[in-house]
């Protein structure tokens, strides 16, 4: 039964969170397949990627918006293999681009044309599109670091059972401008009903009162995971302040 007291904005944000989950999963899978195909080659991909989320008005859509996703993948290198280091450098680059562009009377945008932070996805936006968040896709998981796991696919398995890239899990982290933090673990072998999604806010607008064990998601996990959240929040804060000045989430 649908609750009539839920505002359209609440429904829109709940729907947007689910759309981000879907986009993150899809991008992570594509990232992993491409990285596997190029593993060991001169153009090998790094294990981490950046996602930027924007919404544009679309009155014909159920919630009046469309989600646009631009992303950036890197070639494998010591810099791109370290997610914390990568996010730290991206924040520095974004801040520098904002200052440099302002000094020359221009307004920098992360999609370019100058100083672009992306190289794939929706690289052009409608004029009414606004920034709603960012995330990262990573091929590192509880199975191990990407390079180790990818190498194991090419070795003769001891138990005689060969795995493929389609057996491997991946994960994504995301922050949205309404304060949402999302973690998505994509696991092809997850039990039925286990979606691998942890979120600080509801994914169901009609479920307005419930205990959420993930309310403090960004403070949970090991030291590296918490540092990833901190660095992601720094970059998110820079982009949100620049792209949404004075705007409420």
PDB file of C-alpha atoms in Angstrom:
ATOM      1  CA  UNK A   1       0.000   0.000   0.000  1.00  0.00           C
ATOM      2  CA  UNK A   2       1.448   3.389  -1.011  1.00  0.00           C
ATOM      3  CA  UNK A   3       1.650   6.077   1.648  1.00  0.00           C
ATOM      4  CA  UNK A   4      -0.019   9.281   0.464  1.00  0.00           C
ATOM      5  CA  UNK A   5       1.908  11.477   2.901  1.00  0.00           C
ATOM      6  CA  UNK A   6       5.267  10.932   1.177  1.00  0.00           C
ATOM      7  CA  UNK A   7       6.348  14.022  -0.741  1.00  0.00           C
ATOM      8  CA  UNK A   8       7.218  13.916  -4.457  1.00  0.00           C
ATOM      9  CA  UNK A   9      10.750  15.030  -3.541  1.00  0.00           C
ATOM     10  CA  UNK A  10      11.184  12.053  -1.204  1.00  0.00           C
ATOM     11  CA  UNK A  11       9.991   9.668  -3.887  1.00  0.00           C
ATOM     12  CA  UNK A  12      12.285  11.291  -6.431  1.00  0.00           C
ATOM     13  CA  UNK A  13      15.339  10.901  -4.189  1.00  0.00           C
ATOM     14  CA  UNK A  14      14.512   7.298  -3.337  1.00  0.00           C
ATOM     15  CA  UNK A  15      14.144   6.543  -7.033  1.00  0.00           C
ATOM     16  CA  UNK A  16      17.389   8.364  -7.791  1.00  0.00           C
ATOM     17  CA  UNK A  17      19.268   6.262  -5.235  1.00  0.00           C
ATOM     18  CA  UNK A  18      18.047   3.106  -6.945  1.00  0.00           C
ATOM     19  CA  UNK A  19      19.021   4.513 -10.335  1.00  0.00           C
ATOM     20  CA  UNK A  20      22.524   5.217  -8.998  1.00  0.00           C
ATOM     21  CA  UNK A  21      22.742   1.636  -7.699  1.00  0.00           C
ATOM     22  CA  UNK A  22      21.791   0.321 -11.144  1.00  0.00           C
ATOM     23  CA  UNK A  23      24.251   2.581 -12.977  1.00  0.00           C
ATOM     24  CA  UNK A  24      27.055   1.771 -10.541  1.00  0.00           C
ATOM     25  CA  UNK A  25      26.549  -1.982 -10.911  1.00  0.00           C
ATOM     26  CA  UNK A  26      26.450  -1.758 -14.691  1.00  0.00           C
ATOM     27  CA  UNK A  27      29.548   0.411 -14.901  1.00  0.00           C
ATOM     28  CA  UNK A  28      31.453  -1.808 -12.469  1.00  0.00           C
ATOM     29  CA  UNK A  29      30.678  -4.888 -14.573  1.00  0.00           C
ATOM     30  CA  UNK A  30      31.729  -3.143 -17.780  1.00  0.00           C
ATOM     31  CA  UNK A  31      34.871  -1.843 -16.079  1.00  0.00           C
ATOM     32  CA  UNK A  32      35.779  -5.369 -14.960  1.00  0.00           C
ATOM     33  CA  UNK A  33      35.202  -6.978 -18.368  1.00  0.00           C
ATOM     34  CA  UNK A  34      37.292  -4.331 -20.131  1.00  0.00           C
ATOM     35  CA  UNK A  35      40.064  -4.573 -17.513  1.00  0.00           C
ATOM     36  CA  UNK A  36      40.126  -8.354 -17.897  1.00  0.00           C
ATOM     37  CA  UNK A  37      40.379  -8.156 -21.693  1.00  0.00           C
ATOM     38  CA  UNK A  38      43.273  -5.687 -21.470  1.00  0.00           C
ATOM     39  CA  UNK A  39      45.052  -7.291 -18.514  1.00  0.00           C
ATOM     40  CA  UNK A  40      48.806  -7.576 -19.042  1.00  0.00           C
ATOM     41  CA  UNK A  41      48.761  -5.368 -22.142  1.00  0.00           C
ATOM     42  CA  UNK A  42      50.312  -1.946 -22.648  1.00  0.00           C
ATOM     43  CA  UNK A  43      46.863  -0.354 -22.390  1.00  0.00           C
ATOM     44  CA  UNK A  44      45.846  -2.282 -19.249  1.00  0.00           C
ATOM     45  CA  UNK A  45      43.194  -0.542 -17.153  1.00  0.00           C
ATOM     46  CA  UNK A  46      43.606   0.451 -13.548  1.00  0.00           C
ATOM     47  CA  UNK A  47      41.264  -1.015 -10.918  1.00  0.00           C
ATOM     48  CA  UNK A  48      39.450   2.215 -10.016  1.00  0.00           C
ATOM     49  CA  UNK A  49      37.174   4.631 -11.854  1.00  0.00           C
ATOM     50  CA  UNK A  50      35.294   7.854 -11.120  1.00  0.00           C
ATOM     51  CA  UNK A  51      31.558   8.358 -11.694  1.00  0.00           C
ATOM     52  CA  UNK A  52      29.800  11.750 -11.812  1.00  0.00           C
ATOM     53  CA  UNK A  53      25.995  11.920 -11.590  1.00  0.00           C
ATOM     54  CA  UNK A  54      23.783  14.656 -12.995  1.00  0.00           C
ATOM     55  CA  UNK A  55      20.013  14.956 -13.424  1.00  0.00           C
ATOM     56  CA  UNK A  56      18.098  16.862 -16.045  1.00  0.00           C
ATOM     57  CA  UNK A  57      14.412  17.780 -16.096  1.00  0.00           C
ATOM     58  CA  UNK A  58      12.270  15.291 -18.007  1.00  0.00           C
ATOM     59  CA  UNK A  59       8.534  15.913 -17.442  1.00  0.00           C
ATOM     60  CA  UNK A  60       7.566  12.761 -19.351  1.00  0.00           C
ATOM     61  CA  UNK A  61       9.512  10.484 -16.984  1.00  0.00           C
ATOM     62  CA  UNK A  62       7.768   9.006 -13.885  1.00  0.00           C
ATOM     63  CA  UNK A  63       9.639  11.247 -11.430  1.00  0.00           C
ATOM     64  CA  UNK A  64      10.316  14.130 -13.791  1.00  0.00           C
ATOM     65  CA  UNK A  65      14.039  13.603 -14.319  1.00  0.00           C
ATOM     66  CA  UNK A  66      16.659  11.627 -16.210  1.00  0.00           C
ATOM     67  CA  UNK A  67      19.969  10.534 -14.707  1.00  0.00           C
ATOM     68  CA  UNK A  68      23.150  11.227 -16.670  1.00  0.00           C
ATOM     69  CA  UNK A  69      26.381   9.474 -15.727  1.00  0.00           C
ATOM     70  CA  UNK A  70      29.864  10.415 -16.892  1.00  0.00           C
ATOM     71  CA  UNK A  71      32.879   8.392 -15.859  1.00  0.00           C
ATOM     72  CA  UNK A  72      36.658   8.241 -15.953  1.00  0.00           C
ATOM     73  CA  UNK A  73      38.807   5.127 -16.189  1.00  0.00           C
ATOM     74  CA  UNK A  74      42.585   5.211 -16.018  1.00  0.00           C
ATOM     75  CA  UNK A  75      45.383   3.156 -17.498  1.00  0.00           C
ATOM     76  CA  UNK A  76      47.144   0.986 -14.942  1.00  0.00           C
ATOM     77  CA  UNK A  77      49.916   2.832 -13.098  1.00  0.00           C
ATOM     78  CA  UNK A  78      51.163   3.211  -9.512  1.00  0.00           C
ATOM     79  CA  UNK A  79      49.038   6.371  -9.156  1.00  0.00           C
ATOM     80  CA  UNK A  80      45.808   4.870 -10.499  1.00  0.00           C
ATOM     81  CA  UNK A  81      46.240   1.631  -8.524  1.00  0.00           C
ATOM     82  CA  UNK A  82      45.897   3.437  -5.165  1.00  0.00           C
ATOM     83  CA  UNK A  83      42.304   4.639  -4.657  1.00  0.00           C
ATOM     84  CA  UNK A  84      43.033   6.940  -1.718  1.00  0.00           C
ATOM     85  CA  UNK A  85      45.898   8.577  -3.593  1.00  0.00           C
ATOM     86  CA  UNK A  86      43.793   8.880  -6.737  1.00  0.00           C
ATOM     87  CA  UNK A  87      40.928  10.610  -4.915  1.00  0.00           C
ATOM     88  CA  UNK A  88      43.356  12.940  -3.141  1.00  0.00           C
ATOM     89  CA  UNK A  89      44.907  14.017  -6.438  1.00  0.00           C
ATOM     90  CA  UNK A  90      41.494  14.453  -8.087  1.00  0.00           C
ATOM     91  CA  UNK A  91      40.405  16.827  -5.311  1.00  0.00           C
ATOM     92  CA  UNK A  92      43.581  18.847  -5.760  1.00  0.00           C
ATOM     93  CA  UNK A  93      43.129  18.977  -9.534  1.00  0.00           C
ATOM     94  CA  UNK A  94      39.467  20.018  -9.248  1.00  0.00           C
ATOM     95  CA  UNK A  95      40.263  22.801  -6.784  1.00  0.00           C
ATOM     96  CA  UNK A  96      43.116  24.016  -8.987  1.00  0.00           C
ATOM     97  CA  UNK A  97      40.918  24.005 -12.108  1.00  0.00           C
ATOM     98  CA  UNK A  98      38.234  26.023 -10.336  1.00  0.00           C
ATOM     99  CA  UNK A  99      40.724  28.677  -9.200  1.00  0.00           C
ATOM    100  CA  UNK A 100      42.570  28.853 -12.523  1.00  0.00           C
ATOM    101  CA  UNK A 101      39.366  29.192 -14.554  1.00  0.00           C
ATOM    102  CA  UNK A 102      37.952  31.856 -12.253  1.00  0.00           C
ATOM    103  CA  UNK A 103      41.170  33.829 -12.609  1.00  0.00           C
ATOM    104  CA  UNK A 104      40.712  33.936 -16.380  1.00  0.00           C
ATOM    105  CA  UNK A 105      37.007  34.767 -16.224  1.00  0.00           C
ATOM    106  CA  UNK A 106      35.788  31.287 -17.158  1.00  0.00           C
ATOM    107  CA  UNK A 107      33.673  28.755 -15.285  1.00  0.00           C
ATOM    108  CA  UNK A 108      35.211  25.298 -15.064  1.00  0.00           C
ATOM    109  CA  UNK A 109      33.071  22.195 -15.436  1.00  0.00           C
ATOM    110  CA  UNK A 110      34.273  18.642 -14.673  1.00  0.00           C
ATOM    111  CA  UNK A 111      32.976  17.488 -18.088  1.00  0.00           C
ATOM    112  CA  UNK A 112      35.171  20.027 -19.845  1.00  0.00           C
ATOM    113  CA  UNK A 113      35.883  21.112 -22.463  1.00  0.00           C
ATOM    114  CA  UNK A 114      38.991  22.246 -20.570  1.00  0.00           C
ATOM    115  CA  UNK A 115      40.300  20.222 -17.657  1.00  0.00           C
ATOM    116  CA  UNK A 116      37.780  17.410 -18.168  1.00  0.00           C
ATOM    117  CA  UNK A 117      37.676  14.782 -15.413  1.00  0.00           C
ATOM    118  CA  UNK A 118      35.882  12.168 -17.552  1.00  0.00           C
ATOM    119  CA  UNK A 119      36.507  10.071 -20.648  1.00  0.00           C
ATOM    120  CA  UNK A 120      33.292   8.081 -21.036  1.00  0.00           C
ATOM    121  CA  UNK A 121      29.532   7.968 -20.516  1.00  0.00           C
ATOM    122  CA  UNK A 122      27.302  11.022 -20.850  1.00  0.00           C
ATOM    123  CA  UNK A 123      29.970  13.583 -21.676  1.00  0.00           C
ATOM    124  CA  UNK A 124      27.504  16.259 -22.804  1.00  0.00           C
ATOM    125  CA  UNK A 125      24.596  17.460 -20.687  1.00  0.00           C
ATOM    126  CA  UNK A 126      21.338  19.309 -21.294  1.00  0.00           C
ATOM    127  CA  UNK A 127      21.368  22.909 -20.143  1.00  0.00           C
ATOM    128  CA  UNK A 128      19.131  22.173 -17.150  1.00  0.00           C
ATOM    129  CA  UNK A 129      21.298  19.343 -15.769  1.00  0.00           C
ATOM    130  CA  UNK A 130      22.535  19.698 -12.192  1.00  0.00           C
ATOM    131  CA  UNK A 131      25.169  17.810 -10.234  1.00  0.00           C
ATOM    132  CA  UNK A 132      23.728  15.312  -7.738  1.00  0.00           C
ATOM    133  CA  UNK A 133      26.731  13.269  -6.666  1.00  0.00           C
ATOM    134  CA  UNK A 134      29.730  11.163  -7.463  1.00  0.00           C
ATOM    135  CA  UNK A 135      31.100   7.709  -6.865  1.00  0.00           C
ATOM    136  CA  UNK A 136      33.897   5.297  -7.591  1.00  0.00           C
ATOM    137  CA  UNK A 137      33.927   1.873  -9.182  1.00  0.00           C
ATOM    138  CA  UNK A 138      36.639  -0.454  -7.946  1.00  0.00           C
ATOM    139  CA  UNK A 139      37.674  -3.955  -8.949  1.00  0.00           C
ATOM    140  CA  UNK A 140      39.331  -4.573  -5.583  1.00  0.00           C
ATOM    141  CA  UNK A 141      37.120  -6.678  -3.327  1.00  0.00           C
ATOM    142  CA  UNK A 142      37.206  -9.076  -0.416  1.00  0.00           C
ATOM    143  CA  UNK A 143      38.599 -11.604  -2.907  1.00  0.00           C
ATOM    144  CA  UNK A 144      41.772  -9.492  -3.074  1.00  0.00           C
ATOM    145  CA  UNK A 145      43.395  -6.712  -5.075  1.00  0.00           C
ATOM    146  CA  UNK A 146      42.426  -6.651  -8.739  1.00  0.00           C
ATOM    147  CA  UNK A 147      45.860  -7.518 -10.128  1.00  0.00           C
ATOM    148  CA  UNK A 148      46.120 -10.567  -7.897  1.00  0.00           C
ATOM    149  CA  UNK A 149      42.623 -11.798  -8.683  1.00  0.00           C
ATOM    150  CA  UNK A 150      42.972 -11.174 -12.435  1.00  0.00           C
ATOM    151  CA  UNK A 151      46.255 -13.082 -12.478  1.00  0.00           C
ATOM    152  CA  UNK A 152      44.636 -16.023 -10.708  1.00  0.00           C
ATOM    153  CA  UNK A 153      42.114 -16.330 -13.583  1.00  0.00           C
ATOM    154  CA  UNK A 154      44.996 -17.139 -15.885  1.00  0.00           C
ATOM    155  CA  UNK A 155      46.556 -19.791 -13.660  1.00  0.00           C
ATOM    156  CA  UNK A 156      45.635 -23.468 -13.670  1.00  0.00           C
ATOM    157  CA  UNK A 157      43.282 -23.895 -10.692  1.00  0.00           C
ATOM    158  CA  UNK A 158      44.386 -26.372  -8.042  1.00  0.00           C
ATOM    159  CA  UNK A 159      40.876 -27.783  -7.637  1.00  0.00           C
ATOM    160  CA  UNK A 160      40.311 -28.035 -11.375  1.00  0.00           C
ATOM    161  CA  UNK A 161      37.512 -25.433 -11.362  1.00  0.00           C
ATOM    162  CA  UNK A 162      38.381 -22.525 -13.613  1.00  0.00           C
ATOM    163  CA  UNK A 163      36.816 -19.142 -12.878  1.00  0.00           C
ATOM    164  CA  UNK A 164      36.071 -16.351 -15.322  1.00  0.00           C
ATOM    165  CA  UNK A 165      35.708 -12.620 -14.946  1.00  0.00           C
ATOM    166  CA  UNK A 166      31.935 -13.165 -14.701  1.00  0.00           C
ATOM    167  CA  UNK A 167      32.470 -14.933 -11.365  1.00  0.00           C
ATOM    168  CA  UNK A 168      34.255 -11.998  -9.741  1.00  0.00           C
ATOM    169  CA  UNK A 169      32.691  -9.461  -7.375  1.00  0.00           C
ATOM    170  CA  UNK A 170      33.284  -5.726  -7.576  1.00  0.00           C
ATOM    171  CA  UNK A 171      32.148  -2.739  -5.549  1.00  0.00           C
ATOM    172  CA  UNK A 172      31.198   0.918  -5.732  1.00  0.00           C
ATOM    173  CA  UNK A 173      31.009   3.845  -3.313  1.00  0.00           C
ATOM    174  CA  UNK A 174      28.797   6.888  -3.904  1.00  0.00           C
ATOM    175  CA  UNK A 175      27.842  10.166  -2.209  1.00  0.00           C
ATOM    176  CA  UNK A 176      24.805  12.230  -3.229  1.00  0.00           C
ATOM    177  CA  UNK A 177      23.920  15.844  -2.546  1.00  0.00           C
ATOM    178  CA  UNK A 178      21.007  14.939  -0.253  1.00  0.00           C
ATOM    179  CA  UNK A 179      23.508  13.413   2.189  1.00  0.00           C
ATOM    180  CA  UNK A 180      23.156   9.833   0.975  1.00  0.00           C
ATOM    181  CA  UNK A 181      26.138   7.474   1.171  1.00  0.00           C
ATOM    182  CA  UNK A 182      25.875   4.237  -0.812  1.00  0.00           C
ATOM    183  CA  UNK A 183      28.015   1.121  -0.962  1.00  0.00           C
ATOM    184  CA  UNK A 184      27.228  -1.470  -3.624  1.00  0.00           C
ATOM    185  CA  UNK A 185      28.854  -4.905  -3.645  1.00  0.00           C
ATOM    186  CA  UNK A 186      28.235  -6.600  -6.968  1.00  0.00           C
ATOM    187  CA  UNK A 187      28.473 -10.364  -6.402  1.00  0.00           C
ATOM    188  CA  UNK A 188      27.415 -12.752  -9.199  1.00  0.00           C
ATOM    189  CA  UNK A 189      27.144 -15.586  -6.665  1.00  0.00           C
ATOM    190  CA  UNK A 190      25.176 -13.770  -3.974  1.00  0.00           C
ATOM    191  CA  UNK A 191      22.260 -15.749  -2.493  1.00  0.00           C
ATOM    192  CA  UNK A 192      18.818 -14.913  -3.824  1.00  0.00           C
ATOM    193  CA  UNK A 193      17.495 -11.799  -2.114  1.00  0.00           C
ATOM    194  CA  UNK A 194      20.933 -10.435  -1.140  1.00  0.00           C
ATOM    195  CA  UNK A 195      21.424  -7.295  -3.235  1.00  0.00           C
ATOM    196  CA  UNK A 196      24.718  -6.130  -1.701  1.00  0.00           C
ATOM    197  CA  UNK A 197      23.452  -2.563  -1.200  1.00  0.00           C
ATOM    198  CA  UNK A 198      24.148  -0.593   1.956  1.00  0.00           C
ATOM    199  CA  UNK A 199      22.713   2.908   2.162  1.00  0.00           C
ATOM    200  CA  UNK A 200      22.436   5.593   4.815  1.00  0.00           C
ATOM    201  CA  UNK A 201      18.972   6.539   3.572  1.00  0.00           C
ATOM    202  CA  UNK A 202      15.942   4.614   2.451  1.00  0.00           C
ATOM    203  CA  UNK A 203      15.692   3.108  -1.013  1.00  0.00           C
ATOM    204  CA  UNK A 204      11.919   2.797  -0.576  1.00  0.00           C
ATOM    205  CA  UNK A 205      10.061   6.079  -0.106  1.00  0.00           C
ATOM    206  CA  UNK A 206       7.071   4.252   1.425  1.00  0.00           C
ATOM    207  CA  UNK A 207       9.240   2.755   4.140  1.00  0.00           C
ATOM    208  CA  UNK A 208       9.733   5.864   6.223  1.00  0.00           C
ATOM    209  CA  UNK A 209      10.273   4.293   9.656  1.00  0.00           C
ATOM    210  CA  UNK A 210      12.713   1.429  10.122  1.00  0.00           C
ATOM    211  CA  UNK A 211      15.988   0.548  11.793  1.00  0.00           C
ATOM    212  CA  UNK A 212      18.879   1.211   9.425  1.00  0.00           C
ATOM    213  CA  UNK A 213      22.147  -0.537  10.430  1.00  0.00           C
ATOM    214  CA  UNK A 214      23.948   1.451   7.726  1.00  0.00           C
ATOM    215  CA  UNK A 215      23.041   4.912   9.011  1.00  0.00           C
ATOM    216  CA  UNK A 216      26.721   5.538   9.832  1.00  0.00           C
ATOM    217  CA  UNK A 217      28.096   3.709   6.814  1.00  0.00           C
ATOM    218  CA  UNK A 218      31.027   6.055   6.198  1.00  0.00           C
ATOM    219  CA  UNK A 219      32.324   5.461   9.724  1.00  0.00           C
ATOM    220  CA  UNK A 220      32.246   1.679   9.370  1.00  0.00           C
ATOM    221  CA  UNK A 221      34.819  -0.697   7.900  1.00  0.00           C
ATOM    222  CA  UNK A 222      38.601  -0.822   8.124  1.00  0.00           C
ATOM    223  CA  UNK A 223      40.981   2.140   8.092  1.00  0.00           C
ATOM    224  CA  UNK A 224      41.406   2.104   4.310  1.00  0.00           C
ATOM    225  CA  UNK A 225      37.654   2.011   3.696  1.00  0.00           C
ATOM    226  CA  UNK A 226      37.023   4.936   6.034  1.00  0.00           C
ATOM    227  CA  UNK A 227      39.819   6.869   4.343  1.00  0.00           C
ATOM    228  CA  UNK A 228      38.227   6.235   0.950  1.00  0.00           C
ATOM    229  CA  UNK A 229      34.990   7.730   2.265  1.00  0.00           C
ATOM    230  CA  UNK A 230      36.855  10.762   3.656  1.00  0.00           C
ATOM    231  CA  UNK A 231      38.692  11.436   0.385  1.00  0.00           C
ATOM    232  CA  UNK A 232      35.527  10.903  -1.631  1.00  0.00           C
ATOM    233  CA  UNK A 233      33.690  13.359   0.613  1.00  0.00           C
ATOM    234  CA  UNK A 234      36.391  15.982   0.085  1.00  0.00           C
ATOM    235  CA  UNK A 235      36.115  15.746  -3.694  1.00  0.00           C
ATOM    236  CA  UNK A 236      32.313  15.691  -3.480  1.00  0.00           C
ATOM    237  CA  UNK A 237      32.343  18.827  -1.326  1.00  0.00           C
ATOM    238  CA  UNK A 238      34.532  20.698  -3.814  1.00  0.00           C
ATOM    239  CA  UNK A 239      32.332  19.792  -6.771  1.00  0.00           C
ATOM    240  CA  UNK A 240      29.050  20.435  -4.959  1.00  0.00           C
ATOM    241  CA  UNK A 241      30.153  23.853  -3.706  1.00  0.00           C
ATOM    242  CA  UNK A 242      31.293  24.816  -7.206  1.00  0.00           C
ATOM    243  CA  UNK A 243      28.435  23.357  -9.252  1.00  0.00           C
ATOM    244  CA  UNK A 244      25.552  23.996  -6.833  1.00  0.00           C
ATOM    245  CA  UNK A 245      26.348  27.309  -5.085  1.00  0.00           C
ATOM    246  CA  UNK A 246      23.554  28.252  -2.722  1.00  0.00           C
ATOM    247  CA  UNK A 247      21.316  25.396  -3.909  1.00  0.00           C
ATOM    248  CA  UNK A 248      19.590  23.137  -1.416  1.00  0.00           C
ATOM    249  CA  UNK A 249      19.852  19.354  -2.063  1.00  0.00           C
TER     250      UNK A 249
END
